[in-house]
CSV table of C-alpha atoms in Angstrom, one decimal:
chain,number,residue,atom,x,y,z
A,1387,UNK,CA,-83.1,-38.3,-40.8
A,1388,UNK,CA,-86.9,-37.8,-40.3
A,1389,UNK,CA,-88.9,-40.9,-40.5
A,1390,UNK,CA,-92.4,-41.3,-42.1
A,1391,UNK,CA,-94.1,-41.1,-39.1
A,1392,UNK,CA,-92.4,-37.8,-37.9
A,1393,UNK,CA,-93.2,-36.3,-41.5
A,1394,UNK,CA,-96.8,-37.5,-40.8
A,1395,UNK,CA,-96.9,-35.9,-37.5
A,1396,UNK,CA,-95.4,-32.6,-38.9
A,1397,UNK,CA,-97.9,-32.6,-41.7
A,1398,UNK,CA,-101.0,-33.0,-39.0
A,1399,UNK,CA,-99.3,-30.3,-37.0
A,1400,UNK,CA,-99.2,-27.8,-40.1
A,1401,UNK,CA,-102.7,-28.3,-40.9
A,1402,UNK,CA,-105.3,-25.8,-39.8
A,1403,UNK,CA,-107.0,-26.3,-36.6
A,1404,UNK,CA,-110.2,-26.2,-38.5
A,1405,UNK,CA,-108.8,-29.4,-40.6
A,1406,UNK,CA,-108.0,-31.2,-37.5
A,1407,UNK,CA,-111.3,-30.7,-35.5
A,1408,UNK,CA,-113.0,-33.6,-37.2
A,1409,UNK,CA,-109.8,-36.0,-36.5
A,1410,UNK,CA,-109.9,-34.7,-32.8
A,1411,UNK,CA,-113.7,-35.5,-32.6
A,1412,UNK,CA,-113.0,-39.0,-33.8
A,1413,UNK,CA,-110.2,-39.5,-31.3
A,1414,UNK,CA,-112.9,-38.6,-28.7
A,1415,UNK,CA,-115.4,-40.9,-29.7
A,1416,UNK,CA,-113.2,-43.7,-29.9
A,1417,UNK,CA,-111.9,-42.8,-26.4
A,1418,UNK,CA,-115.5,-42.4,-25.2
A,1419,UNK,CA,-116.4,-46.0,-26.8
A,1420,UNK,CA,-113.4,-47.5,-25.1
A,1421,UNK,CA,-114.1,-46.1,-21.7
A,1422,UNK,CA,-118.0,-47.3,-22.2
A,1423,UNK,CA,-116.8,-50.9,-22.7
A,1424,UNK,CA,-114.4,-50.8,-19.8
A,1425,UNK,CA,-117.1,-49.5,-17.4
A,1426,UNK,CA,-119.6,-52.1,-18.8
A,1427,UNK,CA,-117.1,-54.9,-17.8
A,1428,UNK,CA,-116.5,-53.3,-14.9
A,1429,UNK,CA,-120.2,-53.0,-13.9
A,1430,UNK,CA,-120.7,-56.7,-14.7
A,1431,UNK,CA,-117.4,-57.9,-12.7
A,1432,UNK,CA,-118.7,-55.8,-9.7
A,1433,UNK,CA,-122.2,-57.3,-9.9
A,1434,UNK,CA,-121.0,-60.7,-9.8
A,1435,UNK,CA,-119.4,-60.0,-6.7
A,1436,UNK,CA,-122.2,-58.5,-4.7
A,1437,UNK,CA,-123.6,-61.6,-3.2
A,1438,UNK,CA,-120.9,-64.3,-3.0
A,1439,UNK,CA,-119.8,-62.8,0.5
A,1440,UNK,CA,-123.4,-63.9,1.6
A,1441,UNK,CA,-124.2,-67.0,-0.4
A,1442,UNK,CA,-120.9,-68.8,-0.2
A,1443,UNK,CA,-121.1,-68.8,3.8
A,1444,UNK,CA,-124.4,-70.6,3.9
A,1445,UNK,CA,-123.3,-73.8,2.5
A,1446,UNK,CA,-120.0,-73.8,4.9
A,1447,UNK,CA,-121.7,-72.3,7.8
A,1448,UNK,CA,-121.6,-75.5,10.0
A,1449,UNK,CA,-117.8,-75.8,9.1
A,1450,UNK,CA,-117.3,-72.0,10.3
A,1451,UNK,CA,-119.1,-72.5,13.6
A,1452,UNK,CA,-117.1,-75.6,14.4
A,1453,UNK,CA,-113.7,-74.0,13.2
A,1454,UNK,CA,-114.4,-70.7,15.4
A,1455,UNK,CA,-116.4,-72.1,18.2
A,1456,UNK,CA,-119.5,-69.9,17.0
A,1457,UNK,CA,-122.6,-70.3,18.8
A,1458,UNK,CA,-126.0,-71.4,17.5
A,1459,UNK,CA,-127.3,-67.7,18.2
A,1460,UNK,CA,-124.5,-65.9,16.5
A,1461,UNK,CA,-124.9,-68.1,13.7
A,1462,UNK,CA,-128.6,-67.1,13.4
A,1463,UNK,CA,-127.8,-63.5,13.7
A,1464,UNK,CA,-125.4,-63.9,10.6
A,1465,UNK,CA,-128.7,-64.1,8.4
A,1466,UNK,CA,-129.6,-60.5,9.4
A,1467,UNK,CA,-126.2,-59.0,9.3
A,1468,UNK,CA,-126.2,-58.6,5.4
A,1469,UNK,CA,-129.3,-56.7,5.3
A,1470,UNK,CA,-128.5,-54.6,8.2
A,1471,UNK,CA,-125.3,-53.7,6.8
A,1472,UNK,CA,-126.8,-52.9,3.5
A,1473,UNK,CA,-129.3,-50.6,5.1
A,1474,UNK,CA,-126.8,-48.5,7.5
A,1475,UNK,CA,-123.8,-48.2,5.2
A,1476,UNK,CA,-125.8,-47.9,1.9
A,1477,UNK,CA,-126.9,-44.5,3.5
A,1478,UNK,CA,-123.4,-43.2,3.3
A,1479,UNK,CA,-122.8,-43.9,-0.3
A,1480,UNK,CA,-124.4,-40.4,-1.7
A,1481,UNK,CA,-122.1,-38.4,0.7
A,1482,UNK,CA,-119.2,-40.3,-0.4
A,1483,UNK,CA,-120.2,-39.8,-3.9
A,1484,UNK,CA,-120.4,-36.3,-3.4
A,1485,UNK,CA,-117.0,-36.0,-2.2
A,1486,UNK,CA,-115.3,-38.2,-4.7
A,1487,UNK,CA,-117.5,-39.3,-7.1
A,1488,UNK,CA,-119.4,-42.3,-7.8
A,1489,UNK,CA,-116.8,-44.4,-9.6
A,1490,UNK,CA,-114.3,-43.8,-7.0
A,1491,UNK,CA,-116.5,-45.0,-4.3
A,1492,UNK,CA,-117.7,-48.3,-6.1
A,1493,UNK,CA,-113.7,-48.9,-6.5
A,1494,UNK,CA,-113.0,-48.4,-3.0
A,1495,UNK,CA,-116.3,-50.7,-2.2
A,1496,UNK,CA,-114.5,-53.5,-4.5
A,1497,UNK,CA,-111.5,-52.9,-2.6
A,1498,UNK,CA,-113.5,-53.4,0.6
A,1499,UNK,CA,-115.1,-56.8,-0.5
A,1500,UNK,CA,-111.7,-58.0,-1.7
A,1501,UNK,CA,-109.7,-57.2,1.7
A,1502,UNK,CA,-112.7,-58.3,4.0
A,1503,UNK,CA,-113.2,-61.8,2.0
A,1504,UNK,CA,-109.6,-62.4,2.1
A,1505,UNK,CA,-108.8,-61.6,5.7
A,1506,UNK,CA,-111.8,-63.3,7.3
A,1507,UNK,CA,-110.3,-66.4,5.9
A,1508,UNK,CA,-107.6,-66.0,8.4
A,1509,UNK,CA,-110.0,-64.9,11.3
A,1510,UNK,CA,-109.0,-66.6,14.5
A,1511,UNK,CA,-112.3,-65.8,16.4
A,1512,UNK,CA,-115.9,-65.1,15.9
A,1513,UNK,CA,-115.6,-61.4,16.7
A,1514,UNK,CA,-113.0,-60.8,14.0
A,1515,UNK,CA,-114.8,-62.9,11.5
A,1516,UNK,CA,-118.0,-60.9,11.9
A,1517,UNK,CA,-115.9,-57.6,11.7
A,1518,UNK,CA,-114.2,-58.5,8.3
A,1519,UNK,CA,-117.7,-59.8,7.2
A,1520,UNK,CA,-118.9,-56.5,8.1
A,1521,UNK,CA,-116.1,-54.7,5.8
A,1522,UNK,CA,-117.0,-56.8,2.9
A,1523,UNK,CA,-120.7,-56.2,3.3
A,1524,UNK,CA,-119.9,-52.4,3.6
A,1525,UNK,CA,-118.2,-52.4,0.3
A,1526,UNK,CA,-121.2,-54.3,-1.2
A,1527,UNK,CA,-123.7,-51.8,0.3
A,1528,UNK,CA,-122.1,-48.5,-1.1
A,1529,UNK,CA,-121.8,-50.5,-4.5
A,1530,UNK,CA,-125.5,-51.6,-4.1
A,1531,UNK,CA,-126.4,-48.0,-4.2
A,1532,UNK,CA,-124.2,-46.4,-6.5
A,1533,UNK,CA,-124.4,-48.7,-9.4
A,1534,UNK,CA,-127.8,-47.4,-10.5
A,1535,UNK,CA,-126.0,-43.9,-10.5
A,1536,UNK,CA,-123.1,-45.3,-12.5
A,1537,UNK,CA,-125.5,-46.7,-15.4
A,1538,UNK,CA,-127.5,-43.3,-15.3
A,1539,UNK,CA,-124.5,-41.1,-15.6
A,1540,UNK,CA,-122.2,-43.3,-18.3
A,1541,UNK,CA,-125.1,-45.1,-20.1
A,1542,UNK,CA,-128.3,-42.6,-20.1
A,1543,UNK,CA,-129.1,-44.1,-23.5
A,1544,UNK,CA,-128.8,-47.6,-22.4
A,1545,UNK,CA,-130.3,-47.8,-19.0
A,1546,UNK,CA,-132.6,-50.8,-19.6
A,1547,UNK,CA,-130.0,-53.0,-21.1
A,1548,UNK,CA,-127.3,-51.9,-18.6
A,1549,UNK,CA,-129.4,-52.6,-15.6
A,1550,UNK,CA,-130.2,-55.9,-17.4
A,1551,UNK,CA,-126.4,-56.7,-17.8
A,1552,UNK,CA,-126.0,-55.9,-13.9
A,1553,UNK,CA,-128.8,-57.9,-12.7
A,1554,UNK,CA,-128.2,-61.0,-14.8
A,1555,UNK,CA,-124.3,-60.9,-13.4
A,1556,UNK,CA,-125.6,-60.2,-9.9
A,1557,UNK,CA,-128.2,-63.1,-10.3
A,1558,UNK,CA,-125.4,-65.3,-11.9
A,1559,UNK,CA,-122.8,-64.4,-8.9
A,1560,UNK,CA,-125.6,-65.5,-6.4
A,1561,UNK,CA,-126.3,-68.8,-7.9
A,1562,UNK,CA,-122.8,-69.9,-8.7
A,1563,UNK,CA,-121.3,-68.9,-5.4
A,1564,UNK,CA,-124.1,-71.2,-3.7
A,1565,UNK,CA,-123.7,-73.9,-6.3
A,1566,UNK,CA,-120.0,-74.2,-6.5
A,1567,UNK,CA,-118.7,-73.4,-3.0
A,1568,UNK,CA,-118.7,-76.7,-1.4
A,1569,UNK,CA,-117.1,-78.4,-4.6
A,1570,UNK,CA,-114.5,-75.7,-4.6
A,1571,UNK,CA,-113.6,-76.1,-1.0
A,1572,UNK,CA,-113.1,-80.0,-1.4
A,1573,UNK,CA,-110.9,-79.3,-4.4
A,1574,UNK,CA,-108.6,-77.0,-2.5
A,1575,UNK,CA,-108.3,-79.6,0.4
A,1576,UNK,CA,-111.6,-79.2,2.3
A,1577,UNK,CA,-110.7,-76.2,4.6
A,1578,UNK,CA,-113.5,-73.8,4.9
A,1579,UNK,CA,-111.1,-70.9,5.1
A,1580,UNK,CA,-109.8,-71.7,1.8
A,1581,UNK,CA,-113.4,-72.2,0.5
A,1582,UNK,CA,-114.5,-68.7,1.6
A,1583,UNK,CA,-111.3,-67.0,0.8
A,1584,UNK,CA,-111.1,-68.1,-3.0
A,1585,UNK,CA,-114.0,-65.4,-3.6
A,1586,UNK,CA,-111.5,-62.9,-2.8
A,1587,UNK,CA,-109.9,-63.6,-6.1
A,1588,UNK,CA,-113.1,-62.9,-8.1
A,1589,UNK,CA,-113.5,-59.6,-6.3
A,1590,UNK,CA,-110.0,-58.6,-6.9
A,1591,UNK,CA,-110.6,-59.0,-10.7
A,1592,UNK,CA,-113.4,-56.5,-10.2
A,1593,UNK,CA,-111.1,-54.1,-8.4
A,1594,UNK,CA,-108.7,-54.1,-11.2
A,1595,UNK,CA,-111.1,-53.3,-13.9
A,1596,UNK,CA,-112.6,-50.4,-11.5
A,1597,UNK,CA,-108.9,-49.1,-10.9
A,1598,UNK,CA,-108.4,-49.2,-14.7
A,1599,UNK,CA,-111.8,-47.4,-15.4
A,1600,UNK,CA,-111.0,-44.8,-12.7
A,1601,UNK,CA,-107.8,-44.1,-14.4
A,1602,UNK,CA,-109.4,-43.6,-17.6
A,1603,UNK,CA,-112.0,-41.3,-16.5
A,1604,UNK,CA,-110.5,-38.9,-14.0
A,1605,UNK,CA,-112.2,-35.9,-15.3
A,1606,UNK,CA,-115.5,-37.4,-15.6
A,1607,UNK,CA,-115.5,-38.9,-12.0
A,1608,UNK,CA,-114.4,-35.6,-10.7
A,1609,UNK,CA,-117.3,-33.8,-12.8
A,1610,UNK,CA,-119.8,-36.6,-11.4
A,1611,UNK,CA,-118.5,-35.4,-7.9
A,1612,UNK,CA,-119.0,-31.8,-8.6
A,1613,UNK,CA,-122.4,-32.4,-10.1
A,1614,UNK,CA,-123.8,-34.6,-7.2
A,1615,UNK,CA,-122.4,-31.9,-4.7
A,1616,UNK,CA,-124.1,-29.1,-6.3
A,1617,UNK,CA,-127.5,-30.6,-6.7
A,1618,UNK,CA,-127.8,-32.6,-3.5
A,1619,UNK,CA,-129.4,-30.1,-1.1
A,1620,UNK,CA,-132.3,-29.0,-3.2
A,1621,UNK,CA,-133.8,-32.5,-3.4
A,1622,UNK,CA,-135.9,-33.6,-0.3
A,1623,UNK,CA,-136.3,-37.3,-0.9
A,1624,UNK,CA,-138.6,-37.7,1.8
A,1625,UNK,CA,-141.4,-35.6,0.5
A,1626,UNK,CA,-141.6,-37.9,-2.8
A,1627,UNK,CA,-144.5,-40.5,-2.6
A,1628,UNK,CA,-142.8,-42.5,-5.2
A,1629,UNK,CA,-139.7,-42.8,-3.3
A,1630,UNK,CA,-141.6,-44.1,-0.5
A,1631,UNK,CA,-143.7,-46.7,-2.6
A,1632,UNK,CA,-140.3,-47.7,-4.2
A,1633,UNK,CA,-138.9,-48.4,-0.5
A,1634,UNK,CA,-141.9,-50.5,0.5
A,1635,UNK,CA,-141.8,-52.4,-2.8
A,1636,UNK,CA,-138.0,-53.1,-2.5
A,1637,UNK,CA,-138.4,-54.3,1.2
A,1638,UNK,CA,-141.1,-56.3,0.6
A,1639,UNK,CA,-139.8,-58.1,-2.6
A,1640,UNK,CA,-136.4,-58.6,-0.5
A,1641,UNK,CA,-138.4,-60.2,2.2
A,1642,UNK,CA,-140.1,-62.7,-0.2
A,1643,UNK,CA,-136.6,-63.5,-1.8
A,1644,UNK,CA,-134.7,-63.9,1.4
A,1645,UNK,CA,-137.4,-66.1,2.8
A,1646,UNK,CA,-137.4,-68.1,-0.3
A,1647,UNK,CA,-133.7,-68.7,-0.3
A,1648,UNK,CA,-133.6,-69.5,3.4
A,1649,UNK,CA,-136.4,-71.8,3.8
A,1650,UNK,CA,-137.2,-73.6,0.4
A,1651,UNK,CA,-135.2,-76.4,0.6
A,1652,UNK,CA,-136.6,-77.2,4.2
A,1653,UNK,CA,-140.2,-76.8,2.8
A,1654,UNK,CA,-139.3,-79.4,0.2
A,1655,UNK,CA,-137.7,-81.8,2.5
A,1656,UNK,CA,-140.6,-81.7,5.0
A,1657,UNK,CA,-142.7,-82.7,1.9
A,1658,UNK,CA,-140.7,-85.9,1.5
A,1659,UNK,CA,-138.1,-84.8,-1.1
A,1660,UNK,CA,-134.6,-85.7,-0.7
A,1661,UNK,CA,-131.9,-83.1,0.5
A,1662,UNK,CA,-130.0,-83.3,-2.7
A,1663,UNK,CA,-133.1,-82.5,-4.9
A,1664,UNK,CA,-134.4,-79.9,-2.6
A,1665,UNK,CA,-131.0,-78.0,-3.1
A,1666,UNK,CA,-131.1,-78.4,-6.9
A,1667,UNK,CA,-134.9,-77.0,-6.8
A,1668,UNK,CA,-133.3,-73.8,-4.7
A,1669,UNK,CA,-130.6,-73.6,-7.6
A,1670,UNK,CA,-133.4,-73.6,-10.2
A,1671,UNK,CA,-135.1,-70.6,-8.3
A,1672,UNK,CA,-131.9,-68.7,-8.6
A,1673,UNK,CA,-130.8,-69.8,-12.1
A,1674,UNK,CA,-134.3,-69.1,-13.8
A,1675,UNK,CA,-133.9,-65.4,-12.9
A,1676,UNK,CA,-130.5,-65.0,-14.7
A,1677,UNK,CA,-131.9,-64.8,-18.4
A,1678,UNK,CA,-135.1,-62.9,-17.0
A,1679,UNK,CA,-132.9,-60.4,-15.1
A,1680,UNK,CA,-131.1,-59.5,-18.4
A,1681,UNK,CA,-134.4,-59.4,-20.4
A,1682,UNK,CA,-136.7,-57.7,-18.0
A,1683,UNK,CA,-135.2,-54.1,-17.4
A,1684,UNK,CA,-135.0,-53.5,-21.2
A,1685,UNK,CA,-138.6,-54.4,-21.6
A,1686,UNK,CA,-139.6,-52.3,-18.4
A,1687,UNK,CA,-137.6,-49.4,-19.5
A,1688,UNK,CA,-139.0,-49.4,-22.7
A,1689,UNK,CA,-142.6,-48.7,-21.4
A,1690,UNK,CA,-143.9,-45.6,-20.0
A,1691,UNK,CA,-144.5,-47.3,-16.7
A,1692,UNK,CA,-143.9,-50.7,-15.0
A,1693,UNK,CA,-147.1,-51.3,-13.4
A,1694,UNK,CA,-147.8,-54.3,-15.8
A,1695,UNK,CA,-144.7,-56.1,-14.7
A,1696,UNK,CA,-145.3,-55.5,-10.9
A,1697,UNK,CA,-148.7,-57.2,-11.1
A,1698,UNK,CA,-147.6,-60.1,-13.4
A,1699,UNK,CA,-144.5,-61.1,-11.1
A,1700,UNK,CA,-146.8,-60.5,-8.0
A,1701,UNK,CA,-149.4,-63.1,-9.8
A,1702,UNK,CA,-146.4,-65.6,-10.3
A,1703,UNK,CA,-145.5,-65.4,-6.5
A,1704,UNK,CA,-149.1,-66.0,-5.5
A,1705,UNK,CA,-149.2,-69.1,-7.7
A,1706,UNK,CA,-146.0,-70.5,-6.3
A,1707,UNK,CA,-146.7,-70.1,-2.7
A,1708,UNK,CA,-150.1,-71.5,-3.4
A,1709,UNK,CA,-148.4,-74.6,-4.7
A,1710,UNK,CA,-146.0,-74.9,-2.1
A,1711,UNK,CA,-148.3,-74.6,0.6
A,1712,UNK,CA,-151.2,-77.0,-0.7
A,1713,UNK,CA,-149.0,-79.6,-2.9
A,1714,UNK,CA,-145.2,-78.9,-2.5
A,1715,UNK,CA,-144.4,-82.4,-3.7
A,1716,UNK,CA,-147.0,-82.4,-6.5
A,1717,UNK,CA,-145.2,-80.2,-9.0
A,1718,UNK,CA,-141.9,-79.0,-7.1
A,1719,UNK,CA,-140.1,-77.9,-10.5
A,1720,UNK,CA,-143.3,-75.8,-11.1
A,1721,UNK,CA,-143.3,-74.2,-7.9
A,1722,UNK,CA,-139.6,-73.6,-8.1
A,1723,UNK,CA,-139.7,-71.8,-11.2
A,1724,UNK,CA,-142.7,-69.6,-10.2
A,1725,UNK,CA,-140.7,-68.9,-7.0
A,1726,UNK,CA,-137.6,-67.8,-9.1
A,1727,UNK,CA,-139.8,-65.5,-11.3
A,1728,UNK,CA,-141.3,-63.7,-8.6
A,1729,UNK,CA,-138.0,-62.9,-7.0
A,1730,UNK,CA,-137.1,-61.0,-10.4
A,1731,UNK,CA,-139.1,-58.0,-8.7
A,1732,UNK,CA,-135.3,-57.1,-7.9
A,1733,UNK,CA,-134.2,-56.2,-11.2
A,1734,UNK,CA,-137.4,-54.6,-11.6
A,1735,UNK,CA,-137.0,-52.5,-8.6
A,1736,UNK,CA,-133.5,-51.4,-9.8
A,1737,UNK,CA,-134.7,-50.4,-13.2
A,1738,UNK,CA,-137.3,-48.3,-11.5
A,1739,UNK,CA,-134.7,-46.4,-9.5
A,1740,UNK,CA,-132.9,-45.6,-12.6
A,1741,UNK,CA,-136.0,-44.4,-14.3
A,1742,UNK,CA,-137.9,-42.5,-11.6
A,1743,UNK,CA,-135.1,-39.7,-11.3
A,1744,UNK,CA,-133.8,-37.3,-14.0
A,1745,UNK,CA,-130.3,-37.0,-12.9
A,1746,UNK,CA,-127.5,-38.8,-11.5
A,1747,UNK,CA,-128.1,-36.6,-8.3
A,1748,UNK,CA,-131.6,-38.0,-7.9
A,1749,UNK,CA,-130.8,-41.5,-8.6
A,1750,UNK,CA,-128.2,-41.5,-6.0
A,1751,UNK,CA,-130.5,-40.1,-3.2
A,1752,UNK,CA,-133.6,-42.4,-4.5
A,1753,UNK,CA,-131.2,-45.5,-4.6
A,1754,UNK,CA,-129.7,-45.0,-1.0
A,1755,UNK,CA,-133.2,-44.2,0.4
A,1756,UNK,CA,-135.3,-47.1,-1.1
A,1757,UNK,CA,-132.6,-49.6,-0.8
A,1758,UNK,CA,-131.6,-48.7,2.9
A,1759,UNK,CA,-135.0,-48.4,4.2
A,1760,UNK,CA,-136.3,-51.4,1.9
A,1761,UNK,CA,-133.4,-53.8,3.3
A,1762,UNK,CA,-134.3,-52.6,6.9
A,1763,UNK,CA,-138.0,-53.6,6.1
A,1764,UNK,CA,-136.9,-57.1,4.9
A,1765,UNK,CA,-134.9,-58.0,8.0
A,1766,UNK,CA,-137.9,-59.5,10.3
A,1767,UNK,CA,-139.4,-61.7,7.5
A,1768,UNK,CA,-137.2,-64.4,7.4
A,1769,UNK,CA,-136.7,-64.6,11.1
A,1770,UNK,CA,-140.8,-64.4,11.4
A,1771,UNK,CA,-141.2,-67.2,8.8
A,1772,UNK,CA,-139.0,-69.3,10.9
A,1773,UNK,CA,-140.7,-68.4,14.1
A,1774,UNK,CA,-144.1,-69.3,12.7
A,1775,UNK,CA,-143.0,-72.6,11.3
A,1776,UNK,CA,-141.6,-73.5,14.6
A,1777,UNK,CA,-144.8,-72.6,16.5
A,1778,UNK,CA,-147.3,-74.2,14.4
A,1779,UNK,CA,-145.4,-77.0,13.1
A,1780,UNK,CA,-146.6,-76.7,9.5
A,1781,UNK,CA,-145.8,-74.5,6.6
A,1782,UNK,CA,-149.4,-73.2,6.1
A,1783,UNK,CA,-149.1,-70.0,8.2
A,1784,UNK,CA,-145.5,-68.9,7.2
A,1785,UNK,CA,-146.4,-69.5,3.5
A,1786,UNK,CA,-149.6,-67.7,3.9
A,1787,UNK,CA,-147.8,-64.8,5.5
A,1788,UNK,CA,-145.5,-64.5,2.4
A,1789,UNK,CA,-148.6,-64.7,0.0
A,1790,UNK,CA,-150.4,-62.0,2.0
A,1791,UNK,CA,-147.3,-59.8,1.9
A,1792,UNK,CA,-147.5,-59.7,-2.1
A,1793,UNK,CA,-150.6,-57.6,-1.7
A,1794,UNK,CA,-149.0,-54.7,-0.3
A,1795,UNK,CA,-145.8,-55.2,-2.3
A,1796,UNK,CA,-148.2,-55.1,-5.4
A,1797,UNK,CA,-150.0,-52.1,-4.3
A,1798,UNK,CA,-146.7,-50.2,-3.5
A,1799,UNK,CA,-145.0,-51.4,-6.7
A,1800,UNK,CA,-148.2,-50.0,-8.9
A,1801,UNK,CA,-147.4,-46.6,-7.2
A,1802,UNK,CA,-143.8,-46.6,-7.7
A,1803,UNK,CA,-144.1,-48.0,-11.3
A,1804,UNK,CA,-146.2,-44.8,-12.6
A,1805,UNK,CA,-144.3,-42.8,-15.2
A,1806,UNK,CA,-143.3,-39.8,-13.0
A,1807,UNK,CA,-140.1,-38.4,-11.6
A,1808,UNK,CA,-139.3,-37.8,-8.0
A,1809,UNK,CA,-138.1,-34.3,-8.6
A,1810,UNK,CA,-141.5,-33.2,-9.6
A,1811,UNK,CA,-143.0,-34.5,-6.3
A,1812,UNK,CA,-140.2,-32.5,-3.7
């Protein structure tokens, strides 16, 4: 006996192909919408996991040192390892994307983060801990580079909002990991191994979402791989003045951000503010960037160029540094807010990466070049700030250096923010 479903299927099969075409089109649209929603969730989950490997370690570093017998010198080098890994491994991202597709590389990156964070919680010595940290950082590096490519390819009509979601989730992950790692560690028994290892669970959630997205878009990811492979040789990124300007802008904004995150509590404590309040003030600088990171990319993408935003954020930084140098205890909350707003140059830089190239091929090369060179530029900054502080015994010169670096940062940002594409320059 035939069921009503069988009769319906038979009736549909008997219909002319021309009558079935609108139905197939609607099915295709529904599938595309579901894929975009899945990819949007995967992008947010990935972004949330791109900084906890770094910011969860700082609050527990003393316990890690004691547990592994880590020297102070090695602990100091740990502050430079993330930027170095982001620079070195980020260069490999476009080549990997040409071979297997950007979504597959990001999926592998989530796997590396999950495995690295889970395994380093069981490390028995410093060398193994560093090696497994580098594995997680390698996954972060390739994902850093390819996330703008994913947005450009799958959300070409929503670049600003999607980069806003990505930036907001990244800022949230940074702030949450810094704020809750110590309480979470206490809640799970006080072991630093459990406190660091718990972030592997968050990365595993992102990995599952990316595996699902990859399975749902096998054909699209393969097409992205072929597209990137076909167009890559023609684009000589080193000939683009916009690419160089964007790399310098990215590197100098990262210098200020890492110096602020590393030294702001000490600046406040030296001004007589308690350690507890200085930690809250640091959290303010990170939290303020969460809503701004969501709104800024859409506003920046809606304009023909982004030069106004570069200058405004630079002025916020100048005002914040002036306050921190001259009267850090006078209006500490205001200085923290201004420093946080200045650090929002990161989502602005990511937005410009997505807008300065016409294709996913161009975005991949521009992202790898600007982020890798930018992170290399940022490595000496926080170390030099610490050396100047130790050498002078005050914060006037170190903060003056950070303020001075804002001038070339704004100049490079103004050049990078012009409405043009790197394909036209090379």
